[in-house]
Tab-separated table of C-alpha atoms in Angstrom:
chain	number	residue	atom	x	y	z
S	1	MET	CA	-29.880	32.474	30.719
S	2	SER	CA	-30.010	28.545	31.019
S	3	THR	CA	-32.156	26.946	28.183
S	4	LEU	CA	-33.644	23.116	28.476
S	5	ILE	CA	-34.152	21.278	25.210
S	6	ILE	CA	-36.526	18.231	25.131
S	7	ILE	CA	-36.534	15.642	23.073
S	8	ASP	CA	-39.610	13.470	23.061
S	9	GLN	CA	-39.587	11.334	19.430
S	10	SER	CA	-37.230	8.219	19.225
S	11	PRO	CA	-33.853	8.426	17.474
S	12	TYR	CA	-33.606	7.334	13.596
S	13	GLY	CA	-37.221	7.902	13.143
S	14	SER	CA	-37.268	11.658	12.128
S	15	TRP	CA	-34.415	14.124	12.055
S	16	ALA	CA	-36.451	16.685	14.536
S	17	GLY	CA	-34.109	15.286	17.172
S	18	ARG	CA	-30.913	15.766	15.768
S	19	GLU	CA	-31.772	19.089	14.838
S	20	ALA	CA	-32.427	19.886	18.477
S	21	LEU	CA	-29.145	18.361	19.482
S	22	ASP	CA	-27.146	20.589	16.862
S	23	MET	CA	-28.799	23.734	18.282
S	24	THR	CA	-28.215	22.243	21.914
S	25	PHE	CA	-24.398	22.332	21.056
S	26	SER	CA	-24.422	25.762	19.195
S	27	LEU	CA	-25.848	26.851	22.421
S	28	ALA	CA	-23.229	25.583	24.390
S	29	ALA	CA	-20.516	26.461	22.016
S	30	PHE	CA	-21.402	30.025	22.611
S	31	ASP	CA	-21.423	29.483	26.541
S	32	GLN	CA	-25.273	29.449	27.054
S	33	PRO	CA	-26.239	27.382	29.667
S	34	ALA	CA	-27.858	24.168	27.698
S	35	ALA	CA	-29.516	20.908	29.212
S	36	LEU	CA	-31.138	17.988	27.311
S	37	LEU	CA	-34.126	16.219	28.586
S	38	PHE	CA	-34.896	12.945	27.222
S	39	VAL	CA	-39.027	11.999	27.506
S	40	GLY	CA	-41.263	9.489	26.253
S	41	PRO	CA	-39.924	7.532	23.210
S	42	GLY	CA	-36.977	10.194	23.164
S	43	VAL	CA	-35.372	8.266	26.192
S	44	HIS	CA	-34.089	5.552	23.416
S	45	TRP	CA	-31.467	8.400	22.543
S	46	LEU	CA	-29.526	7.130	25.744
S	47	CYS	CA	-29.439	3.348	24.861
S	48	GLN	CA	-26.166	2.011	24.897
S	49	GLY	CA	-25.326	-0.072	22.023
S	50	GLN	CA	-27.210	1.339	19.160
S	51	ASN	CA	-26.276	-0.088	15.704
S	52	ALA	CA	-27.536	2.347	12.892
S	53	ASP	CA	-25.279	0.972	10.132
S	54	ASN	CA	-28.006	-0.987	8.400
S	55	LEU	CA	-30.067	2.107	8.605
S	56	GLY	CA	-27.061	3.881	6.612
S	57	GLN	CA	-27.157	6.319	9.705
S	58	LYS	CA	-24.768	7.411	11.964
S	59	SER	CA	-25.386	6.339	15.922
S	60	VAL	CA	-26.717	9.119	18.028
S	61	GLU	CA	-25.031	7.552	21.003
S	62	LYS	CA	-21.493	9.166	19.282
S	63	ASN	CA	-22.988	12.207	18.893
S	64	LEU	CA	-24.617	12.433	22.606
S	65	SER	CA	-20.972	11.359	23.900
S	66	ALA	CA	-19.713	14.788	22.572
S	67	ALA	CA	-21.934	16.823	24.907
S	68	SER	CA	-19.840	17.201	27.899
S	69	MET	CA	-16.905	18.100	25.553
S	70	PHE	CA	-19.211	20.607	24.378
S	71	GLY	CA	-20.208	21.732	27.836
S	72	VAL	CA	-23.537	20.899	27.463
S	73	GLU	CA	-24.046	20.393	31.567
S	74	ASP	CA	-27.130	18.045	32.121
S	75	ILE	CA	-28.245	14.864	30.234
S	76	LEU	CA	-31.771	14.338	31.550
S	77	ALA	CA	-34.209	11.161	31.211
S	78	ASP	CA	-37.633	10.669	32.376
S	79	ALA	CA	-37.527	7.831	34.990
S	80	GLY	CA	-41.366	7.336	34.507
S	81	SER	CA	-40.594	6.963	30.506
S	82	CYS	CA	-37.534	4.814	31.168
S	83	ALA	CA	-39.763	2.627	33.241
S	84	ARG	CA	-42.123	1.775	30.792
S	85	TYR	CA	-39.567	0.718	28.184
S	86	ASN	CA	-37.754	-1.484	30.634
S	87	LEU	CA	-34.642	1.148	30.364
S	88	ALA	CA	-32.350	0.853	33.703
S	89	ILE	CA	-29.581	3.124	34.114
S	90	GLU	CA	-27.107	0.370	33.595
S	91	HIS	CA	-28.709	0.560	29.739
S	92	LEU	CA	-28.180	4.110	29.510
S	93	ILE	CA	-25.043	5.952	28.135
S	94	SER	CA	-23.084	7.318	31.293
S	95	GLY	CA	-23.751	10.753	32.916
S	96	THR	CA	-27.171	10.304	32.058
S	97	THR	CA	-29.018	11.375	35.154
S	98	LEU	CA	-33.004	10.428	35.838
S	99	VAL	CA	-35.476	12.718	36.724
S	100	GLU	CA	-38.814	11.850	38.730
S	101	SER	CA	-40.503	15.383	37.831
S	102	ILE	CA	-40.719	16.799	34.797
S	103	ARG	CA	-42.654	19.822	36.030
S	104	ASP	CA	-40.071	19.902	38.607
S	105	THR	CA	-36.840	19.608	36.130
S	106	ILE	CA	-38.848	22.438	33.427
S	107	ALA	CA	-38.997	24.812	36.787
S	108	GLY	CA	-35.190	24.890	36.571
S	109	TYR	CA	-34.819	26.373	33.392
S	110	ASN	CA	-35.082	29.834	31.853
S	111	GLN	CA	-36.181	28.617	28.463
S	112	VAL	CA	-37.594	25.485	27.135
S	113	VAL	CA	-37.744	24.454	23.563
S	114	PHE	CA	-39.115	21.445	21.919
S	115	ALA	CA	-37.610	19.283	19.198
S	116	GLY	CA	-39.832	19.282	16.586
U	1	MET	CA	-62.111	-17.503	3.298
U	2	THR	CA	-62.326	-14.441	5.867
U	3	ASP	CA	-59.949	-11.885	5.067
U	4	THR	CA	-56.634	-11.937	7.390
U	5	THR	CA	-54.853	-8.855	7.356
U	6	LEU	CA	-51.089	-7.894	7.666
U	7	HIS	CA	-51.140	-4.696	9.794
U	8	ILE	CA	-47.917	-2.385	9.227
U	9	THR	CA	-46.964	0.144	11.293
U	10	ASN	CA	-43.834	2.619	12.044
U	11	LYS	CA	-45.667	4.838	14.481
U	12	ALA	CA	-43.936	5.196	18.332
U	13	PRO	CA	-45.911	3.218	20.650
U	14	ASP	CA	-47.641	6.465	22.226
U	15	HIS	CA	-48.609	7.883	18.598
U	16	PRO	CA	-52.750	7.571	18.958
U	17	ARG	CA	-52.378	5.646	15.727
U	18	PHE	CA	-50.691	2.966	16.840
U	19	ARG	CA	-53.761	2.020	19.177
U	20	TYR	CA	-56.009	2.501	16.286
U	21	CYS	CA	-53.983	-0.260	14.543
U	22	LEU	CA	-54.234	-2.648	17.454
U	23	SER	CA	-57.703	-1.915	17.796
U	24	ALA	CA	-58.218	-3.366	14.187
U	25	PHE	CA	-56.230	-6.453	14.747
U	26	LYS	CA	-58.198	-9.764	14.499
U	27	GLU	CA	-57.460	-13.206	15.171
U	28	GLY	CA	-55.035	-14.578	12.379
U	29	ASP	CA	-54.138	-11.041	11.653
U	30	ALA	CA	-50.202	-10.391	11.710
U	31	LEU	CA	-48.350	-7.309	12.730
U	32	ILE	CA	-45.165	-5.464	11.372
U	33	LEU	CA	-43.322	-3.140	13.485
U	34	MET	CA	-40.963	-0.834	11.797
U	35	GLU	CA	-38.797	2.334	12.484
U	36	ASP	CA	-40.464	3.887	15.743
U	37	ALA	CA	-43.022	1.092	16.033
U	38	VAL	CA	-40.231	-1.041	16.982
U	39	LEU	CA	-40.320	0.556	20.650
U	40	ALA	CA	-43.296	-1.506	21.303
U	41	LEU	CA	-41.475	-4.566	22.130
U	42	THR	CA	-40.000	-3.134	25.087
U	43	ASP	CA	-42.820	-1.127	25.930
U	44	GLN	CA	-44.237	-2.395	29.300
U	45	GLU	CA	-47.792	-0.526	28.800
U	46	GLN	CA	-48.515	-2.205	25.588
U	47	ALA	CA	-49.362	-5.914	25.160
U	48	LEU	CA	-48.658	-7.249	21.505
U	49	PRO	CA	-50.468	-10.033	19.435
U	50	SER	CA	-48.453	-13.230	19.483
U	51	THR	CA	-48.034	-13.252	15.483
U	52	SER	CA	-46.182	-9.583	15.731
U	53	TYR	CA	-42.591	-9.322	14.295
U	54	ALA	CA	-40.302	-6.463	13.885
U	55	LEU	CA	-37.464	-5.162	11.693
U	56	SER	CA	-34.258	-6.194	13.102
U	57	ALA	CA	-32.310	-3.239	11.410
U	58	ASP	CA	-34.808	-0.728	13.301
U	59	ALA	CA	-34.757	-2.656	16.179
U	60	GLN	CA	-30.507	-2.998	16.544
U	61	ALA	CA	-30.757	1.185	15.852
U	62	ARG	CA	-32.813	1.388	18.671
U	63	ALA	CA	-31.047	-0.819	20.613
U	64	VAL	CA	-34.040	-2.854	22.080
U	65	ALA	CA	-33.092	-5.829	19.419
U	66	ASN	CA	-31.055	-7.451	22.208
U	67	ARG	CA	-34.113	-7.024	24.710
U	68	ALA	CA	-36.789	-8.499	22.419
U	69	PRO	CA	-37.580	-12.017	21.935
U	70	ARG	CA	-35.268	-13.294	18.852
U	71	GLN	CA	-38.324	-15.197	16.865
U	72	GLN	CA	-39.743	-11.468	16.618
U	73	LEU	CA	-37.153	-9.813	14.846
U	74	ILE	CA	-37.315	-10.225	10.880
U	75	ASP	CA	-35.458	-8.712	7.748
U	76	TYR	CA	-36.630	-7.323	4.796
U	77	ASN	CA	-37.173	-10.481	3.137
U	78	ASP	CA	-39.315	-12.028	5.541
U	79	PHE	CA	-40.822	-8.778	4.835
U	80	VAL	CA	-41.909	-9.161	1.439
U	81	GLN	CA	-42.637	-12.866	2.271
U	82	LEU	CA	-45.186	-11.525	4.497
U	83	THR	CA	-46.811	-9.387	2.283
U	84	ALA	CA	-47.381	-12.354	0.071
U	85	THR	CA	-48.972	-14.279	2.761
U	86	TYR	CA	-51.721	-11.834	3.453
U	87	SER	CA	-54.884	-11.068	1.085
U	88	ARG	CA	-55.193	-7.403	2.858
U	89	ILE	CA	-52.376	-5.107	3.898
U	90	ILE	CA	-52.871	-1.966	5.873
U	91	ASN	CA	-50.260	0.734	6.485
U	92	TRP	CA	-50.913	2.334	9.599
């Protein structure tokens, strides 16, 4: 029973994404296959070089790099959204996979949930 | 003196209210992008007025600061300065 968690909001703007990440890691911790798909402004979760010190927040980049350790199989980013925000694969944290079609990606999972 | 307006928004570029903000923008106005709105700095689908500024703390957090023109990034003191410059302020 695989779950795809979609994050479509920018990091640091709201807490919805962080809660979704916690849920994803919890699923993985209980050996439930889980994957993350970032779309729209949400692709900025995957940027390298995030510096949230001046916001007094912990960088989400660190949380995400723990994903593989938790056994979260796929870290996916919508290619169209990346193009819109001028993000090439080298701007993104390693292990990110670009997906061309959200529709085809969604088809591969039993459950699809949104953050917030 | 015609009213000049300082527009301030924290909405991401794909949020409807972000577009309303830009549609209300007139010659002589200024725009401050904060929180998620700073993503507009690298949004290829969104042209910004020349007098647009973004809070550097938000831009650094979202890793867009290094890909945005230097003069567009402001700190909180500049933010306060701008609010004193315009006769009308709208928070979108």
